CSV table of C-alpha atoms in Angstrom, one decimal:
chain,number,residue,atom,x,y,z
A,225,UNK,CA,13.0,-12.7,-0.9
A,226,UNK,CA,9.9,-12.4,1.3
A,227,UNK,CA,7.1,-10.2,0.2
A,228,UNK,CA,4.1,-9.1,2.3
A,229,UNK,CA,1.0,-7.8,0.5
A,230,UNK,CA,-1.4,-6.0,2.8
A,231,UNK,CA,-4.8,-4.6,1.9
A,232,UNK,CA,-8.5,-4.5,2.5
A,233,UNK,CA,-10.7,-7.5,1.6
A,234,UNK,CA,-11.8,-7.2,-2.0
A,235,UNK,CA,-8.8,-5.0,-2.8
A,236,UNK,CA,-7.2,-7.3,-5.4
A,237,UNK,CA,-4.5,-8.4,-2.9
A,238,UNK,CA,-5.1,-12.1,-3.5
A,239,UNK,CA,-4.8,-11.6,-7.3
A,240,UNK,CA,-1.5,-9.7,-6.8
A,241,UNK,CA,-0.2,-12.4,-4.4
A,242,UNK,CA,-1.1,-15.0,-6.9
A,243,UNK,CA,0.6,-13.3,-9.8
A,244,UNK,CA,3.8,-12.7,-7.8
A,245,UNK,CA,3.7,-16.4,-6.7
A,246,UNK,CA,4.0,-17.7,-10.2
A,247,UNK,CA,7.8,-17.5,-10.4
A,248,UNK,CA,9.5,-20.9,-10.1
A,249,UNK,CA,10.4,-22.0,-6.5
A,250,UNK,CA,8.1,-19.4,-5.0
A,251,UNK,CA,5.8,-20.2,-2.1
A,252,UNK,CA,2.5,-18.3,-2.1
A,253,UNK,CA,0.3,-17.8,0.9
A,254,UNK,CA,-2.7,-16.3,-0.8
A,255,UNK,CA,-5.2,-15.9,2.0
A,256,UNK,CA,-3.8,-15.8,5.5
A,257,UNK,CA,-6.9,-15.8,7.6
A,258,UNK,CA,-7.7,-12.4,9.0
A,259,UNK,CA,-7.3,-13.4,12.6
A,260,UNK,CA,-4.0,-15.1,12.0
A,261,UNK,CA,-0.5,-13.6,12.5
A,262,UNK,CA,2.0,-14.3,9.8
A,263,UNK,CA,3.6,-17.7,10.6
A,264,UNK,CA,7.1,-18.5,11.5
A,265,UNK,CA,8.5,-20.4,8.5
A,266,UNK,CA,10.3,-23.7,8.4
A,267,UNK,CA,14.1,-23.6,7.8
A,268,UNK,CA,13.5,-25.4,4.4
A,269,UNK,CA,11.3,-22.6,3.1
A,270,UNK,CA,14.1,-20.0,3.5
A,271,UNK,CA,15.6,-21.2,0.2
A,272,UNK,CA,12.5,-20.0,-1.6
A,273,UNK,CA,10.9,-16.7,-2.4
A,274,UNK,CA,7.7,-16.3,-0.3
A,275,UNK,CA,4.7,-14.1,-1.0
A,276,UNK,CA,2.2,-13.7,1.9
A,277,UNK,CA,-1.1,-11.8,1.6
A,278,UNK,CA,-2.7,-10.5,4.8
A,279,UNK,CA,-5.8,-8.3,5.2
A,280,UNK,CA,-6.7,-5.4,7.4
A,281,UNK,CA,-8.3,-6.7,10.6
A,282,UNK,CA,-9.1,-5.7,14.2
A,283,UNK,CA,-6.9,-8.6,15.4
A,284,UNK,CA,-3.4,-7.7,14.0
A,285,UNK,CA,-1.9,-4.5,12.7
A,286,UNK,CA,0.3,-4.1,9.7
A,287,UNK,CA,3.2,-3.5,12.0
A,288,UNK,CA,2.6,-6.7,13.9
A,289,UNK,CA,2.4,-8.7,10.6
A,290,UNK,CA,5.7,-7.1,9.5
A,291,UNK,CA,7.4,-7.9,12.9
A,292,UNK,CA,6.2,-11.5,12.6
A,293,UNK,CA,6.9,-12.2,9.0
A,294,UNK,CA,10.0,-9.9,8.6
A,295,UNK,CA,9.5,-9.3,4.8
A,296,UNK,CA,12.1,-7.8,2.6
A,297,UNK,CA,9.3,-5.9,0.7
A,298,UNK,CA,5.9,-4.7,1.9
A,299,UNK,CA,3.2,-3.8,-0.6
A,300,UNK,CA,0.2,-1.8,0.5
A,301,UNK,CA,-2.4,-3.1,-2.0
A,302,UNK,CA,-5.2,-0.6,-2.9
A,303,UNK,CA,-7.8,0.1,-5.4
A,304,UNK,CA,-10.4,2.8,-5.8
A,305,UNK,CA,-11.8,2.9,-2.2
A,306,UNK,CA,-15.4,3.4,-3.2
A,307,UNK,CA,-15.2,0.4,-5.6
A,308,UNK,CA,-13.5,-1.6,-2.8
A,309,UNK,CA,-16.2,-0.7,-0.3
A,310,UNK,CA,-19.0,-1.6,-2.9
A,311,UNK,CA,-17.4,-5.0,-3.5
A,312,UNK,CA,-16.8,-5.7,0.2
A,313,UNK,CA,-20.4,-4.7,1.1
A,314,UNK,CA,-21.7,-7.6,-1.0
A,315,UNK,CA,-19.5,-10.3,0.7
A,316,UNK,CA,-20.6,-12.4,3.7
A,317,UNK,CA,-17.2,-12.0,5.3
A,318,UNK,CA,-17.2,-8.2,5.2
A,319,UNK,CA,-17.6,-8.0,9.0
A,320,UNK,CA,-15.2,-10.9,9.8
A,321,UNK,CA,-12.3,-9.8,12.0
A,322,UNK,CA,-13.9,-6.4,12.5
A,323,UNK,CA,-16.7,-4.3,11.2
A,324,UNK,CA,-16.3,-3.3,7.6
A,325,UNK,CA,-16.5,0.4,8.4
A,326,UNK,CA,-13.8,0.0,11.1
A,327,UNK,CA,-11.5,-1.8,8.7
A,328,UNK,CA,-12.0,0.9,6.1
A,329,UNK,CA,-11.1,3.5,8.7
A,330,UNK,CA,-8.0,1.5,9.7
A,331,UNK,CA,-6.9,1.3,6.1
A,332,UNK,CA,-7.5,5.0,5.5
A,333,UNK,CA,-5.4,5.8,8.6
A,334,UNK,CA,-2.6,3.5,7.4
A,335,UNK,CA,-2.7,5.0,3.9
A,336,UNK,CA,-2.3,8.5,5.4
A,337,UNK,CA,0.6,7.5,7.6
A,338,UNK,CA,2.8,6.2,4.8
């Protein structure tokens, strides 16, 4: 099974990916860099469960990550948005792969569309 976890930076998505990756024979990609598209996987990896975490960015949309990774399950990771914004605002990487405010707006639009 392939699982895609998608959320804002500081949303807890890395922790969720880590927890899901603890099953035996599971491959965990805990922090796909925000300007990277989900990779094509080697044939050998198809015999394992795979958990991939990607974050909201101005480079790739959720739909593009889904099309590239072809997950069986997609999880939109969220936490209280004001707490998420407070946490993000203290991080140096808050404006990496897009301004923080723009990424929050993209996430809000995505959340409303589901």
